[in-house]
PDB file of C-alpha atoms in Angstrom:
ATOM      1  CA  UNK A 658       1.289  12.599 -26.836  1.00 47.00           C
ATOM      2  CA  UNK A 659       0.515   9.912 -29.437  1.00 49.00           C
ATOM      3  CA  UNK A 660       1.267  11.136 -32.912  1.00 48.00           C
ATOM      4  CA  UNK A 661       1.064   8.253 -35.348  1.00 50.00           C
ATOM      5  CA  UNK A 662      -0.842   8.921 -38.588  1.00 59.00           C
ATOM      6  CA  UNK A 663      -2.526   5.559 -37.954  1.00 65.00           C
ATOM      7  CA  UNK A 664      -5.079   5.879 -35.115  1.00 61.00           C
ATOM      8  CA  UNK A 665      -4.984   2.104 -34.567  1.00 65.00           C
ATOM      9  CA  UNK A 666      -1.281   2.322 -33.778  1.00 72.00           C
ATOM     10  CA  UNK A 667      -2.092   5.132 -31.348  1.00 77.00           C
ATOM     11  CA  UNK A 668      -4.758   2.954 -29.714  1.00 76.00           C
ATOM     12  CA  UNK A 669      -2.363   0.048 -29.350  1.00 80.00           C
ATOM     13  CA  UNK A 670       0.313   2.357 -27.963  1.00 84.00           C
ATOM     14  CA  UNK A 671      -2.214   3.819 -25.519  1.00 80.00           C
ATOM     15  CA  UNK A 672      -3.339   0.378 -24.353  1.00 80.00           C
ATOM     16  CA  UNK A 673       0.256  -0.750 -23.877  1.00 86.00           C
ATOM     17  CA  UNK A 674       0.931   2.360 -21.811  1.00 85.00           C
ATOM     18  CA  UNK A 675      -2.131   1.682 -19.650  1.00 83.00           C
ATOM     19  CA  UNK A 676      -1.010  -1.909 -19.088  1.00 85.00           C
ATOM     20  CA  UNK A 677       2.557  -0.865 -18.179  1.00 88.00           C
ATOM     21  CA  UNK A 678       1.354   1.815 -15.767  1.00 87.00           C
ATOM     22  CA  UNK A 679      -1.158  -0.563 -14.189  1.00 85.00           C
ATOM     23  CA  UNK A 680       1.505  -3.240 -13.733  1.00 90.00           C
ATOM     24  CA  UNK A 681       3.820  -0.692 -12.107  1.00 89.00           C
ATOM     25  CA  UNK A 682       1.142   0.434  -9.666  1.00 87.00           C
ATOM     26  CA  UNK A 683       0.171  -3.172  -8.865  1.00 89.00           C
ATOM     27  CA  UNK A 684       3.818  -4.062  -8.136  1.00 92.00           C
ATOM     28  CA  UNK A 685       4.033  -1.057  -5.817  1.00 90.00           C
ATOM     29  CA  UNK A 686       0.869  -2.088  -3.985  1.00 90.00           C
ATOM     30  CA  UNK A 687       2.150  -5.635  -3.573  1.00 92.00           C
ATOM     31  CA  UNK A 688       5.451  -4.263  -2.252  1.00 94.00           C
ATOM     32  CA  UNK A 689       3.516  -2.135   0.247  1.00 93.00           C
ATOM     33  CA  UNK A 690       1.477  -5.124   1.377  1.00 91.00           C
ATOM     34  CA  UNK A 691       4.669  -7.128   1.916  1.00 94.00           C
ATOM     35  CA  UNK A 692       6.293  -4.203   3.748  1.00 95.00           C
ATOM     36  CA  UNK A 693       3.337  -3.953   6.129  1.00 92.00           C
ATOM     37  CA  UNK A 694       3.701  -7.682   6.804  1.00 91.00           C
ATOM     38  CA  UNK A 695       7.314  -7.074   7.832  1.00 95.00           C
ATOM     39  CA  UNK A 696       6.604  -4.153  10.172  1.00 96.00           C
ATOM     40  CA  UNK A 697       7.756  -4.650  13.734  1.00 95.00           C
ATOM     41  CA  UNK A 698       8.074  -2.266  16.635  1.00 97.00           C
ATOM     42  CA  UNK A 699       9.276  -2.588  20.175  1.00 97.00           C
ATOM     43  CA  UNK A 700       8.026  -1.151  23.422  1.00 97.00           C
ATOM     44  CA  UNK A 701       9.834  -1.109  26.733  1.00 97.00           C
ATOM     45  CA  UNK A 702       8.828  -0.260  30.270  1.00 97.00           C
ATOM     46  CA  UNK A 703       9.850  -0.687  33.894  1.00 96.00           C
ATOM     47  CA  UNK A 704      13.209   0.904  33.233  1.00 96.00           C
ATOM     48  CA  UNK A 705      14.002  -1.570  30.441  1.00 96.00           C
ATOM     49  CA  UNK A 706      13.096  -4.641  32.486  1.00 97.00           C
ATOM     50  CA  UNK A 707      10.131  -5.336  30.230  1.00 97.00           C
ATOM     51  CA  UNK A 708      10.180  -5.527  26.424  1.00 98.00           C
ATOM     52  CA  UNK A 709       7.484  -6.415  23.910  1.00 97.00           C
ATOM     53  CA  UNK A 710       7.283  -6.437  20.111  1.00 97.00           C
ATOM     54  CA  UNK A 711       4.288  -5.935  17.835  1.00 96.00           C
ATOM     55  CA  UNK A 712       3.604  -6.485  14.145  1.00 92.00           C
ATOM     56  CA  UNK A 713       2.008  -4.064  11.689  1.00 86.00           C
ATOM     57  CA  UNK A 714      -1.486  -5.198  12.653  1.00 86.00           C
ATOM     58  CA  UNK A 715      -0.812  -4.420  16.304  1.00 86.00           C
ATOM     59  CA  UNK A 716      -0.529  -8.078  17.375  1.00 92.00           C
ATOM     60  CA  UNK A 717       2.094  -8.895  19.984  1.00 95.00           C
ATOM     61  CA  UNK A 718       4.895 -11.061  18.623  1.00 95.00           C
ATOM     62  CA  UNK A 719       7.242 -11.132  21.603  1.00 96.00           C
ATOM     63  CA  UNK A 720       7.069 -10.489  25.347  1.00 96.00           C
ATOM     64  CA  UNK A 721      10.161 -10.529  27.560  1.00 97.00           C
ATOM     65  CA  UNK A 722      10.440  -9.785  31.261  1.00 95.00           C
ATOM     66  CA  UNK A 723      13.660  -9.519  33.195  1.00 96.00           C
ATOM     67  CA  UNK A 724      13.155 -11.535  36.419  1.00 95.00           C
ATOM     68  CA  UNK A 725      13.869  -8.362  38.443  1.00 96.00           C
ATOM     69  CA  UNK A 726      10.562  -6.917  37.171  1.00 95.00           C
ATOM     70  CA  UNK A 727       8.798  -9.282  39.578  1.00 93.00           C
ATOM     71  CA  UNK A 728       9.814  -6.919  42.374  1.00 95.00           C
ATOM     72  CA  UNK A 729       7.004  -4.641  41.235  1.00 96.00           C
ATOM     73  CA  UNK A 730       3.596  -4.881  42.807  1.00 96.00           C
ATOM     74  CA  UNK A 731       0.913  -6.612  40.722  1.00 95.00           C
ATOM     75  CA  UNK A 732      -0.659  -3.219  39.937  1.00 97.00           C
ATOM     76  CA  UNK A 733       2.693  -1.731  38.904  1.00 96.00           C
ATOM     77  CA  UNK A 734       3.527  -4.823  36.854  1.00 96.00           C
ATOM     78  CA  UNK A 735       0.211  -4.584  34.997  1.00 96.00           C
ATOM     79  CA  UNK A 736       0.577  -0.849  34.377  1.00 97.00           C
ATOM     80  CA  UNK A 737       4.130  -1.252  33.079  1.00 97.00           C
ATOM     81  CA  UNK A 738       3.121  -4.172  30.850  1.00 96.00           C
ATOM     82  CA  UNK A 739       0.308  -2.091  29.336  1.00 97.00           C
ATOM     83  CA  UNK A 740       2.710   0.803  28.802  1.00 97.00           C
ATOM     84  CA  UNK A 741       5.163  -1.407  26.881  1.00 97.00           C
ATOM     85  CA  UNK A 742       2.375  -3.044  24.864  1.00 97.00           C
ATOM     86  CA  UNK A 743       0.783   0.275  23.899  1.00 96.00           C
ATOM     87  CA  UNK A 744       4.150   1.720  22.896  1.00 97.00           C
ATOM     88  CA  UNK A 745       4.918  -1.270  20.643  1.00 97.00           C
ATOM     89  CA  UNK A 746       1.454  -1.397  19.114  1.00 95.00           C
ATOM     90  CA  UNK A 747       1.185   2.350  18.542  1.00 95.00           C
ATOM     91  CA  UNK A 748       4.591   2.489  16.859  1.00 95.00           C
ATOM     92  CA  UNK A 749       3.888  -0.570  14.681  1.00 95.00           C
ATOM     93  CA  UNK A 750       0.482   0.720  13.605  1.00 92.00           C
ATOM     94  CA  UNK A 751       1.975   4.131  12.812  1.00 93.00           C
ATOM     95  CA  UNK A 752       4.650   2.516  10.618  1.00 95.00           C
ATOM     96  CA  UNK A 753       2.007   0.412   8.843  1.00 93.00           C
ATOM     97  CA  UNK A 754      -0.175   3.492   8.281  1.00 92.00           C
ATOM     98  CA  UNK A 755       2.746   5.372   6.735  1.00 94.00           C
ATOM     99  CA  UNK A 756       3.312   2.504   4.306  1.00 94.00           C
ATOM    100  CA  UNK A 757      -0.424   2.317   3.558  1.00 91.00           C
ATOM    101  CA  UNK A 758      -0.557   6.072   2.891  1.00 93.00           C
ATOM    102  CA  UNK A 759       2.291   5.822   0.391  1.00 91.00           C
ATOM    103  CA  UNK A 760       0.433   2.906  -1.234  1.00 90.00           C
ATOM    104  CA  UNK A 761      -2.752   4.986  -1.408  1.00 89.00           C
ATOM    105  CA  UNK A 762      -0.831   7.767  -3.135  1.00 89.00           C
ATOM    106  CA  UNK A 763       0.605   5.205  -5.546  1.00 85.00           C
ATOM    107  CA  UNK A 764      -2.876   3.830  -6.266  1.00 83.00           C
ATOM    108  CA  UNK A 765      -3.966   7.309  -7.346  1.00 83.00           C
ATOM    109  CA  UNK A 766      -1.572   6.876 -10.271  1.00 79.00           C
ATOM    110  CA  UNK A 767      -3.740   4.158 -11.811  1.00 75.00           C
ATOM    111  CA  UNK A 768      -4.252   5.200 -15.415  1.00 72.00           C
ATOM    112  CA  UNK A 769      -7.652   6.463 -16.389  1.00 71.00           C
ATOM    113  CA  UNK A 770      -9.911   3.858 -17.883  1.00 69.00           C
ATOM    114  CA  UNK A 771     -10.969   4.106 -21.495  1.00 69.00           C
ATOM    115  CA  UNK A 772     -14.191   6.025 -21.256  1.00 72.00           C
ATOM    116  CA  UNK A 773     -17.335   5.464 -23.273  1.00 77.00           C
ATOM    117  CA  UNK A 774     -16.674   8.539 -25.418  1.00 79.00           C
ATOM    118  CA  UNK A 775     -13.284   7.211 -26.538  1.00 74.00           C
ATOM    119  CA  UNK A 776     -14.716   3.779 -27.379  1.00 75.00           C
ATOM    120  CA  UNK A 777     -17.699   5.357 -29.199  1.00 79.00           C
ATOM    121  CA  UNK A 778     -15.346   7.505 -31.311  1.00 78.00           C
ATOM    122  CA  UNK A 779     -13.336   4.442 -32.324  1.00 75.00           C
ATOM    123  CA  UNK A 780     -16.476   2.499 -33.237  1.00 79.00           C
ATOM    124  CA  UNK A 781     -17.745   5.427 -35.311  1.00 81.00           C
ATOM    125  CA  UNK A 782     -14.367   5.692 -37.003  1.00 78.00           C
ATOM    126  CA  UNK A 783     -14.369   1.987 -37.898  1.00 75.00           C
ATOM    127  CA  UNK A 784     -17.904   2.307 -39.245  1.00 78.00           C
ATOM    128  CA  UNK A 785     -16.845   5.232 -41.446  1.00 80.00           C
ATOM    129  CA  UNK A 786     -13.812   3.331 -42.754  1.00 75.00           C
ATOM    130  CA  UNK A 787     -15.930   0.278 -43.590  1.00 78.00           C
ATOM    131  CA  UNK A 788     -18.392   2.359 -45.679  1.00 69.00           C
TER     132      UNK A 788
END
């Protein structure tokens, strides 16, 4: 690990490592957030006559009906629309969850904080060196 004869150099090296690792994790989390914002998924129904798109939050972003879909009864039209919407939303949410899970795993790599014991040891060491 750190092997300098000067503990202050080791402390500085350790802090720099913590900062670098934290920056790396933060960049990864920001990338994940941006990736979730770009998620889209499509759902189709009525034999391809109906198409919808959804974003990563499950909000519809596009709805398209081929005019031939109007041949369906109102009940069939509603059922097919719901089928396409659910397909798009479920797929988009699944994609977003996969990205979020990878981000969660990345967040587990946050470096450990300097604990009280470490800080206490350094304070005691400084006090001894001052005496």
